[in-house]
Amino acid sequence: MKTYPLYLNGEWVITETTNTVVNPATAEPFARISLIDRSRVARALADAGGGFRSWRATTGKSRGEYLQRIAGELERRRDEVARLITLENGKPLPQSLAEVAMSVDHLRWFAEEARRGYGRVIPNQVEGKRHLAIKTAIGVVGAISPWNFPLVLGVRKVAPALAAGCTVVLKPARQTPLSAVEFAECIDASGLPKGVFQLVAGSASEIGEEFLENPVCRKITFTGSTSVGQILIRGAAQGVKALSLELGGQAPLLVFDDADLTKAVDGAMIAKYRNTGQSCIAANRIYVQRSVYQPFLEQFVAKTKALKVGDGLEDGVQIGPLIDKDALAKAAEHVENAIEQGARLLCGGKTLPGRKGFFFEPTVLADVPDAALCMQEETFAPVAPVSVFDTETEVIERANVSKFGLSAYAFTRDLGRAFRLMESLEAGMIGINDGVPTTSQAPFGGVKQSGWGRELGAEGMEAFLQTKHISLCID
Ligand code: ADP
């Protein structure tokens, strides 16, 4: 079994202590990843501090050229990287290829954005003074990424940080470190100076503590659960450390009676089942207006039953395995709990029989009460709870009841209603007649307990810049 290395200060490092990486489609380990301890992570931060002194002084144009080279290398290796994503995460190969393509696009977007770290010239109040607001790189960044989009969520942090002139230490998730190694290889091939980007792996809590407590690390950017986000918020108090947090979601998807029903069903299919339901912006609660409730359910169930479940490397598979046993147990618990509370099971509802991998059948539940677990917590599985509503006011209230506010979806052809929804739904991202809102040039992030700050777009680079006011007295 191959042991993958870490990337530390320009060197590839294989260690004796390792973790195995499991293919969720077979439940078998197939590779190992090297691990380091907290003191070695501290050294990586020190090296990142050393790298920062020269990297911050490079031009945005030159940093963009590195990012373009990384993008080119990633594109060249697209097939091998996508295969590795499917092996470690389980998602169907076409979705892994789409993840690589989106990563390449993020790198290219931030390559261009690197030139645009604009400040401003501010009119003076007092004669003889001049005021400037300039943007400078924050410093060394600790980046922590999750397993559900193992490549693109790392890229979404590393690319803007490098574009802004920061140096980065990336810690991928325990379950999916291998695509991060491939990303590091692309970075290495770009000739990036040593210490500017490093890849670490080890105990998540120790690495998190080192990022929090080491004064060299000036910012932590994290995607993951709200509970770990809260640990980081508490830990950041001591050093008043800057945080960007992209946390859990509980997206509502609203289908109104004036919607194009076929488009609404297709939008719900992608918003629910993409990445086997393991997406923080997945539609977790589907609300359908009464007069179109039955026809929606009929079309949605028919399309759900037609989904091909299997190993993501097999042709035509649309639903892969869940990440692990715990994820299967949570899906089963959410289905059972909904049925206990009066929901009707229309299809699916259990693990796939006769498979060693962590497969759960695509599941539709109807008449799900708002008190059911799946209407309150992120399910992270191909389980679609559907509920009926009567009025716009009622459904907005039910949609906004969640403590999360990452994304929301609405299907309607009424322009006035679309604007009312944009303004009143409590979410950082709203797809109107759109089940896949994410794009490199628009801000991504949540409100309420879904997090702090935004990735992507101009805001994505802003997150790694700090503003300085310069007051100049010049005759
Ligand atoms: P999930 O439920 O999606 O696995 P987590 O929040 O547990 O979400 O994991 C997201 C990332 O956070 C992973 O890289 C994981 O290793 C890391 N992580 C887990 N616990 C901690 C912690 N205490 N401090 C810092 N990072 C952590």
Coordinates of C-alpha atoms and ligand atoms in Angstrom, one line a residue:
M1 CA 0.0 0.0 0.0
K2 CA 1.4 3.4 -1.0
T3 CA 2.3 5.9 1.7
Y4 CA 1.7 9.4 0.6
P5 CA 4.1 12.2 1.8
L6 CA 3.5 15.6 3.3
Y7 CA 5.0 18.8 1.8
L8 CA 7.1 20.7 4.3
N9 CA 9.2 23.7 3.4
G10 CA 9.7 22.6 -0.2
E11 CA 10.5 18.9 0.8
W12 CA 8.4 15.7 0.4
V13 CA 8.4 14.0 3.8
I14 CA 7.3 10.4 4.4
T15 CA 6.9 9.5 8.1
E16 CA 6.7 6.2 10.0
T17 CA 3.5 7.1 11.7
T18 CA 0.6 7.0 9.3
N19 CA -3.1 6.8 8.9
T20 CA -4.8 4.5 6.4
V21 CA -7.2 5.9 3.9
V22 CA -10.4 3.9 3.2
N23 CA -12.3 3.6 0.0
P24 CA -15.9 4.1 1.1
A25 CA -17.2 2.1 -1.8
T26 CA -15.5 -1.1 -0.6
A27 CA -14.8 -0.2 3.1
E28 CA -11.2 -1.3 2.4
P29 CA -8.0 0.7 3.1
F30 CA -6.0 1.4 0.0
A31 CA -3.3 4.0 0.9
R32 CA -1.6 5.6 3.8
I33 CA -0.9 9.2 4.6
S34 CA 2.1 10.4 6.6
L35 CA 1.5 12.1 9.9
I36 CA 3.5 14.7 12.0
D37 CA 3.2 15.9 15.5
R38 CA 2.4 19.3 16.9
S39 CA 6.1 20.4 17.2
R40 CA 6.7 19.7 13.5
V41 CA 3.5 21.7 12.7
A42 CA 5.1 24.6 14.7
R43 CA 8.2 24.3 12.6
A44 CA 6.0 24.4 9.5
L45 CA 4.4 27.7 10.8
A46 CA 7.9 29.1 11.5
D47 CA 8.9 28.2 7.9
A48 CA 5.7 29.8 6.6
G49 CA 6.7 32.9 8.6
G50 CA 10.1 32.9 6.9
G51 CA 8.4 32.4 3.5
F52 CA 6.0 35.3 4.1
R53 CA 8.8 37.9 4.3
S54 CA 9.6 37.6 0.6
W55 CA 6.3 36.3 -0.7
R56 CA 4.4 39.4 0.6
A57 CA 6.8 41.6 -1.4
T58 CA 6.2 40.0 -4.7
T59 CA 3.8 41.6 -7.2
G60 CA 0.2 40.5 -7.6
K61 CA 1.0 39.8 -11.2
S62 CA 3.8 37.4 -10.3
R63 CA 1.7 35.6 -7.7
G64 CA -1.0 35.3 -10.3
E65 CA 1.5 33.7 -12.6
Y66 CA 2.3 31.0 -10.1
L67 CA -1.5 30.3 -9.6
Q68 CA -1.9 30.0 -13.4
R69 CA 0.9 27.5 -13.5
I70 CA -0.7 25.5 -10.6
A71 CA -4.0 25.6 -12.5
G72 CA -2.4 24.4 -15.7
E73 CA -0.7 21.5 -13.9
L74 CA -4.0 20.5 -12.1
E75 CA -5.8 20.5 -15.4
R76 CA -3.1 18.3 -17.0
R77 CA -3.5 15.8 -14.2
R78 CA -7.3 16.0 -14.2
D79 CA -8.0 12.3 -14.7
E80 CA -5.6 11.0 -12.0
V81 CA -6.7 13.6 -9.5
A82 CA -10.4 12.9 -10.1
R83 CA -9.8 9.2 -9.7
L84 CA -8.1 9.7 -6.4
I85 CA -11.0 11.9 -5.2
T86 CA -13.5 9.2 -6.1
L87 CA -11.3 6.6 -4.3
E88 CA -11.0 8.5 -1.1
N89 CA -14.4 10.2 -1.0
G90 CA -16.6 7.9 -3.0
K91 CA -18.3 10.5 -5.2
P92 CA -19.1 9.5 -8.8
L93 CA -16.2 10.1 -11.2
P94 CA -18.0 12.8 -13.3
Q95 CA -18.5 14.8 -10.1
S96 CA -14.9 14.4 -9.2
L97 CA -13.9 15.7 -12.7
A98 CA -16.3 18.6 -12.1
E99 CA -14.6 19.2 -8.7
V100 CA -11.2 19.4 -10.4
A101 CA -12.6 21.7 -13.1
M102 CA -14.0 24.0 -10.5
S103 CA -10.7 24.0 -8.6
V104 CA -8.9 25.0 -11.8
D105 CA -11.4 27.8 -12.3
H106 CA -10.9 29.0 -8.7
L107 CA -7.1 29.1 -9.2
R108 CA -7.6 31.1 -12.5
W109 CA -10.1 33.5 -10.9
F110 CA -7.7 34.3 -8.0
A111 CA -4.7 34.4 -10.4
E112 CA -6.5 37.4 -12.0
E113 CA -7.8 38.8 -8.7
A114 CA -4.2 38.8 -7.3
R115 CA -3.6 42.0 -9.4
R116 CA -6.5 43.8 -7.8
G117 CA -5.6 44.3 -4.2
Y118 CA -6.8 47.9 -4.5
G119 CA -6.7 50.4 -1.7
R120 CA -8.1 54.0 -2.0
V121 CA -7.1 57.6 -1.7
I122 CA -9.3 59.4 0.8
P123 CA -10.0 63.2 0.6
N124 CA -8.5 65.1 3.5
Q125 CA -10.2 67.3 6.0
V126 CA -7.1 69.1 7.2
E127 CA -5.0 71.1 4.8
G128 CA -1.6 69.5 4.0
K129 CA -2.7 66.0 4.9
R130 CA -3.2 63.1 2.6
H131 CA -5.0 59.8 3.5
L132 CA -4.5 56.4 2.0
A133 CA -6.2 53.1 2.8
I134 CA -3.9 50.3 1.6
K135 CA -4.3 46.6 1.7
T136 CA -1.6 44.2 2.9
A137 CA -1.5 40.5 3.3
I138 CA -2.6 39.3 6.8
G139 CA 0.4 36.9 7.2
V140 CA 0.6 33.1 7.8
V141 CA -2.7 31.3 7.4
G142 CA -3.7 27.9 8.8
A143 CA -6.3 26.3 6.5
I144 CA -8.4 23.4 7.6
S145 CA -10.6 21.6 5.0
P146 CA -13.2 18.8 5.2
W147 CA -13.7 15.5 3.4
N148 CA -16.8 16.2 1.3
F149 CA -15.1 18.3 -1.4
P150 CA -11.6 17.4 -0.5
L151 CA -9.9 19.2 -3.4
V152 CA -12.0 22.3 -4.1
L153 CA -12.5 23.4 -0.5
G154 CA -8.7 23.4 0.0
V155 CA -8.2 25.3 -3.2
R156 CA -10.9 27.8 -2.1
K157 CA -8.6 28.7 0.8
V158 CA -5.1 28.3 -0.6
A159 CA -5.6 30.2 -3.9
P160 CA -7.0 33.5 -2.5
A161 CA -4.5 33.4 0.4
L162 CA -1.5 33.0 -2.0
A163 CA -3.1 35.7 -4.3
A164 CA -3.3 38.1 -1.4
G165 CA 0.4 37.5 -0.5
C166 CA -0.1 35.2 2.5
T167 CA 1.7 31.9 3.1
V168 CA -0.4 28.9 4.0
V169 CA -0.2 25.6 5.9
L170 CA -3.1 23.3 4.8
K171 CA -4.5 20.5 6.9
P172 CA -6.9 18.3 4.9
A173 CA -9.5 16.0 6.5
R174 CA -8.3 12.6 8.0
Q175 CA -10.6 10.7 5.5
T176 CA -9.4 12.5 2.4
P177 CA -5.8 13.7 2.4
L178 CA -4.7 12.3 -0.9
S179 CA -6.1 14.8 -3.3
A180 CA -4.4 17.5 -1.2
V181 CA -1.1 15.7 -1.8
E182 CA -1.9 15.9 -5.6
F183 CA -2.6 19.6 -5.2
A184 CA 0.7 20.0 -3.4
E185 CA 2.4 18.3 -6.3
C186 CA 0.9 20.8 -8.7
I187 CA 2.1 23.6 -6.4
D188 CA 5.6 22.1 -6.2
A189 CA 5.6 21.8 -10.0
S190 CA 4.8 25.6 -10.3
G191 CA 8.2 26.4 -8.6
L192 CA 6.5 28.2 -5.7
P193 CA 9.2 29.3 -3.2
K194 CA 9.6 27.0 -0.3
G195 CA 7.6 27.7 2.8
V196 CA 4.9 29.6 0.9
F197 CA 2.6 26.5 0.8
Q198 CA 2.9 23.5 3.1
L199 CA 0.7 20.4 3.6
V200 CA 0.4 18.8 7.1
A201 CA -1.6 16.0 8.6
G202 CA -1.9 14.6 12.1
S203 CA -4.2 15.0 15.1
A204 CA -6.8 17.5 14.1
S205 CA -7.2 18.9 17.6
E206 CA -3.5 19.3 18.1
I207 CA -3.0 21.0 14.7
G208 CA -6.0 23.2 15.4
E209 CA -4.5 24.2 18.8
E210 CA -1.1 24.9 17.3
F211 CA -2.8 27.2 14.6
L212 CA -4.7 28.9 17.5
E213 CA -1.9 29.3 19.9
N214 CA 1.1 30.0 17.7
P215 CA 1.5 33.7 17.3
V216 CA 3.1 33.3 13.8
C217 CA -0.3 32.0 12.5
R218 CA -2.4 35.1 12.0
K219 CA -5.5 33.7 10.5
I220 CA -7.4 30.4 10.4
T221 CA -9.8 29.5 7.6
F222 CA -12.0 26.5 8.1
T223 CA -14.7 24.6 6.5
G224 CA -16.4 21.9 8.6
S225 CA -19.0 21.3 11.3
T226 CA -20.5 24.0 13.5
S227 CA -19.2 22.2 16.6
V228 CA -15.5 22.4 15.5
G229 CA -16.2 26.0 14.3
Q230 CA -17.3 26.8 17.9
I231 CA -14.0 25.2 19.3
L232 CA -12.1 27.5 17.0
I233 CA -14.1 30.6 18.0
R234 CA -13.4 29.8 21.7
G235 CA -9.7 29.1 21.0
A236 CA -9.3 32.3 18.9
A237 CA -10.2 34.5 21.9
Q238 CA -6.8 34.2 23.6
G239 CA -4.7 35.4 20.6
V240 CA -7.6 37.4 19.0
K241 CA -7.0 35.4 15.9
A242 CA -8.8 36.2 12.7
L243 CA -11.2 33.4 11.6
S244 CA -13.2 32.6 8.4
L245 CA -15.7 29.8 9.1
E246 CA -17.8 28.0 6.6
L247 CA -20.0 25.8 8.8
G248 CA -23.1 23.6 8.6
G249 CA -26.1 24.3 6.5
Q250 CA -29.8 23.2 6.6
A251 CA -31.0 24.6 3.3
P252 CA -34.7 24.9 2.6
L253 CA -35.9 24.5 -1.0
L254 CA -39.2 26.1 -1.8
V255 CA -41.4 25.2 -4.7
F256 CA -44.2 27.6 -5.5
D257 CA -47.3 26.8 -7.6
D258 CA -46.2 29.3 -10.2
A259 CA -42.9 27.5 -10.8
D260 CA -41.9 25.5 -13.9
L261 CA -42.5 22.2 -12.2
T262 CA -40.1 20.2 -14.3
K263 CA -37.3 22.7 -13.7
A264 CA -38.2 22.7 -10.0
V265 CA -37.9 18.9 -9.8
D266 CA -34.6 18.9 -11.7
G267 CA -33.3 21.7 -9.4
A268 CA -34.3 19.7 -6.3
M269 CA -32.6 16.6 -7.7
I270 CA -29.3 18.3 -8.1
A271 CA -29.5 20.4 -4.9
K272 CA -30.4 17.3 -3.0
Y273 CA -28.4 14.4 -4.6
R274 CA -25.2 16.1 -5.8
N275 CA -22.3 14.6 -3.9
T276 CA -24.6 11.9 -2.6
G277 CA -26.3 14.6 -0.4
Q278 CA -23.0 15.3 1.4
S279 CA -22.8 19.0 0.6
C280 CA -23.1 21.8 3.1
I281 CA -25.4 23.6 0.6
A282 CA -27.5 20.4 0.0
A283 CA -31.3 21.0 0.0
N284 CA -32.2 19.4 3.4
R285 CA -35.8 20.4 3.6
I286 CA -38.1 20.6 0.6
Y287 CA -41.4 22.6 0.9
V288 CA -43.9 22.4 -1.9
Q289 CA -47.1 24.5 -2.3
R290 CA -50.3 22.5 -1.9
S291 CA -51.6 22.6 -5.4
V292 CA -48.4 21.2 -6.9
Y293 CA -47.5 18.9 -4.0
Q294 CA -48.7 15.6 -5.5
P295 CA -47.4 16.2 -9.1
F296 CA -44.0 17.3 -7.6
L297 CA -43.8 14.2 -5.5
E298 CA -44.7 11.9 -8.4
Q299 CA -42.0 13.4 -10.6
F300 CA -39.4 13.6 -7.9
V301 CA -39.9 10.0 -6.7
A302 CA -39.8 8.7 -10.3
K303 CA -36.4 10.5 -10.9
T304 CA -35.1 9.4 -7.5
K305 CA -35.9 5.8 -8.2
A306 CA -34.1 6.1 -11.5
L307 CA -30.8 7.2 -9.9
K308 CA -28.0 4.6 -10.3
V309 CA -26.2 3.8 -7.1
G310 CA -22.8 2.2 -6.9
D311 CA -19.0 2.5 -6.9
G312 CA -18.2 6.0 -8.2
L313 CA -15.7 4.5 -10.7
E314 CA -18.4 2.5 -12.5
D315 CA -20.0 4.0 -15.6
G316 CA -23.3 5.9 -15.2
V317 CA -23.3 5.9 -11.3
Q318 CA -24.9 9.0 -9.9
I319 CA -25.0 8.2 -6.2
G320 CA -21.9 6.9 -4.5
P321 CA -21.4 5.6 -1.0
L322 CA -21.5 7.8 2.1
I323 CA -18.2 8.6 3.7
D324 CA -18.3 6.0 6.6
K325 CA -20.4 3.9 8.9
D326 CA -21.4 6.8 11.2
A327 CA -22.8 8.6 8.2
L328 CA -24.9 5.5 7.3
A329 CA -26.2 5.3 10.9
K330 CA -27.1 9.0 10.9
A331 CA -29.1 8.7 7.6
A332 CA -30.9 5.6 9.0
E333 CA -31.7 7.5 12.2
H334 CA -33.1 10.5 10.4
V335 CA -35.4 8.3 8.2
E336 CA -36.6 6.3 11.2
N337 CA -37.2 9.4 13.3
A338 CA -39.2 11.0 10.4
I339 CA -41.4 7.9 10.0
E340 CA -42.0 7.7 13.8
Q341 CA -43.2 11.3 13.6
G342 CA -45.7 10.5 10.9
A343 CA -43.8 10.9 7.6
R344 CA -44.6 8.6 4.7
L345 CA -41.7 6.7 3.1
L346 CA -42.1 6.9 -0.7
C347 CA -38.9 5.2 -1.8
G348 CA -35.5 4.0 -0.4
G349 CA -35.0 4.3 3.3
K350 CA -32.2 1.8 4.0
T351 CA -28.7 0.8 3.4
L352 CA -28.0 -1.0 0.1
P353 CA -28.1 -4.8 0.8
G354 CA -25.2 -7.0 0.0
R355 CA -22.6 -4.3 -0.2
K356 CA -19.5 -3.8 2.0
G357 CA -19.3 -0.1 1.1
F358 CA -21.3 2.6 2.9
F359 CA -24.3 2.8 0.5
F360 CA -27.6 4.3 1.4
E361 CA -30.6 4.2 -1.0
P362 CA -31.9 7.5 -2.4
T363 CA -34.9 8.2 -0.2
V364 CA -37.9 10.4 -0.4
L365 CA -40.1 11.1 2.6
A366 CA -43.4 13.0 2.3
D367 CA -45.5 14.8 4.9
V368 CA -42.5 15.3 7.1
P369 CA -43.3 17.3 10.2
D370 CA -41.1 20.3 11.0
A371 CA -40.2 18.6 14.4
A372 CA -38.5 15.7 12.6
L373 CA -34.7 15.5 13.1
C374 CA -34.1 15.7 9.3
M375 CA -35.9 19.1 9.2
Q376 CA -33.7 20.4 12.0
E377 CA -30.2 19.0 11.4
E378 CA -28.0 18.5 8.4
T379 CA -28.6 14.9 7.2
F380 CA -25.6 14.7 4.8
A381 CA -27.1 11.7 2.9
P382 CA -29.4 11.2 -0.1
V383 CA -32.5 11.6 2.0
A384 CA -35.1 14.1 0.8
P385 CA -37.8 15.1 3.3
V386 CA -40.7 16.9 1.6
S387 CA -43.4 18.9 3.3
V388 CA -46.5 20.8 2.1
F389 CA -47.2 24.5 2.6
D390 CA -50.0 26.9 1.8
T391 CA -48.8 30.5 1.8
E392 CA -45.6 32.5 1.1
T393 CA -45.6 34.0 4.5
E394 CA -45.9 30.7 6.2
V395 CA -43.1 29.0 4.2
I396 CA -40.7 31.9 4.7
E397 CA -41.3 31.6 8.4
R398 CA -40.7 27.8 8.4
A399 CA -37.6 28.2 6.2
N400 CA -36.1 30.8 8.5
V401 CA -36.7 28.9 11.7
S402 CA -33.4 27.1 11.4
K403 CA -30.3 28.2 13.4
F404 CA -28.3 27.7 10.2
G405 CA -28.3 30.0 7.2
L406 CA -25.9 28.9 4.5
S407 CA -28.0 28.5 1.4
A408 CA -31.7 28.5 0.3
Y409 CA -33.5 27.7 -2.9
A410 CA -36.7 28.9 -4.4
F411 CA -38.6 28.0 -7.6
T412 CA -41.0 30.6 -8.8
R413 CA -41.7 32.6 -12.0
D414 CA -43.2 35.5 -10.1
L415 CA -40.7 38.3 -10.1
G416 CA -42.1 40.2 -7.2
R417 CA -42.1 37.0 -5.1
A418 CA -38.5 36.3 -6.2
F419 CA -37.4 39.7 -4.8
R420 CA -39.4 39.2 -1.6
L421 CA -37.6 35.8 -1.1
M422 CA -34.2 37.2 -1.9
E423 CA -34.7 39.9 0.8
S424 CA -36.4 37.7 3.5
L425 CA -34.8 34.3 3.4
E426 CA -32.0 34.1 6.0
A427 CA -29.2 32.6 4.0
G428 CA -25.8 33.7 2.6
M429 CA -26.6 32.2 -0.8
I430 CA -30.0 32.0 -2.5
G431 CA -30.6 30.1 -5.7
I432 CA -33.7 31.3 -7.5
N433 CA -34.7 28.6 -10.1
D434 CA -31.1 27.4 -9.6
G435 CA -30.0 24.3 -7.8
V436 CA -26.2 24.9 -8.2
P437 CA -25.5 28.5 -7.2
T438 CA -21.7 28.3 -6.5
T439 CA -19.3 30.0 -8.9
S440 CA -15.7 31.3 -8.6
Q441 CA -16.7 35.0 -8.9
A442 CA -19.5 35.2 -6.4
P443 CA -19.2 35.2 -2.6
F444 CA -19.8 31.8 -0.8
G445 CA -20.7 31.6 2.9
G446 CA -23.4 31.7 5.5
V447 CA -25.3 33.8 8.0
K448 CA -26.4 32.7 11.6
Q449 CA -24.6 29.5 12.8
S450 CA -23.4 28.8 9.2
G451 CA -20.3 30.8 9.7
W452 CA -18.3 34.0 9.4
G453 CA -16.9 35.5 6.3
R454 CA -17.1 34.6 2.6
E455 CA -15.0 32.6 0.2
L456 CA -14.7 33.1 -3.5
G457 CA -15.4 36.3 -5.4
A458 CA -13.7 39.6 -4.5
E459 CA -14.7 38.9 -0.9
G460 CA -12.6 35.6 -1.0
M461 CA -9.4 37.5 -1.4
E462 CA -10.4 40.4 0.9
A463 CA -10.5 37.7 3.7
F464 CA -6.7 37.5 3.5
L465 CA -6.0 41.2 3.4
Q466 CA -5.9 43.8 6.1
T467 CA -6.6 47.5 5.7
K468 CA -4.0 50.1 6.9
H469 CA -4.8 53.8 7.0
I470 CA -1.8 55.9 6.1
S471 CA -2.0 59.6 7.1
L472 CA 0.7 61.7 5.3
C473 CA 1.7 65.2 6.1
I474 CA 3.4 66.5 3.0
D475 CA 3.8 70.1 1.9
Ligands
ADP1 P1 -17.1 16.7 9.5 O1 -18.3 16.5 10.4 O2 -17.5 17.3 8.1 O3 -16.1 15.7 9.5 P2 -15.4 18.3 11.1 O4 -15.6 19.7 11.5 O5 -15.2 17.2 12.1 O6 -16.5 18.0 10.0 O7 -14.1 18.3 10.2 C1 -13.7 19.3 9.3 C2 -12.2 19.5 9.4 O8 -11.9 19.9 10.8 C3 -11.3 18.2 9.2 O9 -10.1 18.6 8.6 C4 -11.1 17.8 10.6 O10 -9.9 17.0 10.7 C5 -10.9 19.1 11.3 N1 -11.1 19.1 12.8 C6 -11.8 18.2 13.5 N2 -11.7 18.5 14.9 C7 -10.9 19.6 14.9 C8 -10.4 20.5 16.0 N3 -10.7 20.2 17.3 N4 -9.6 21.5 15.7 C9 -9.3 21.8 14.4 N5 -9.7 21.1 13.4 C10 -10.5 20.0 13.6

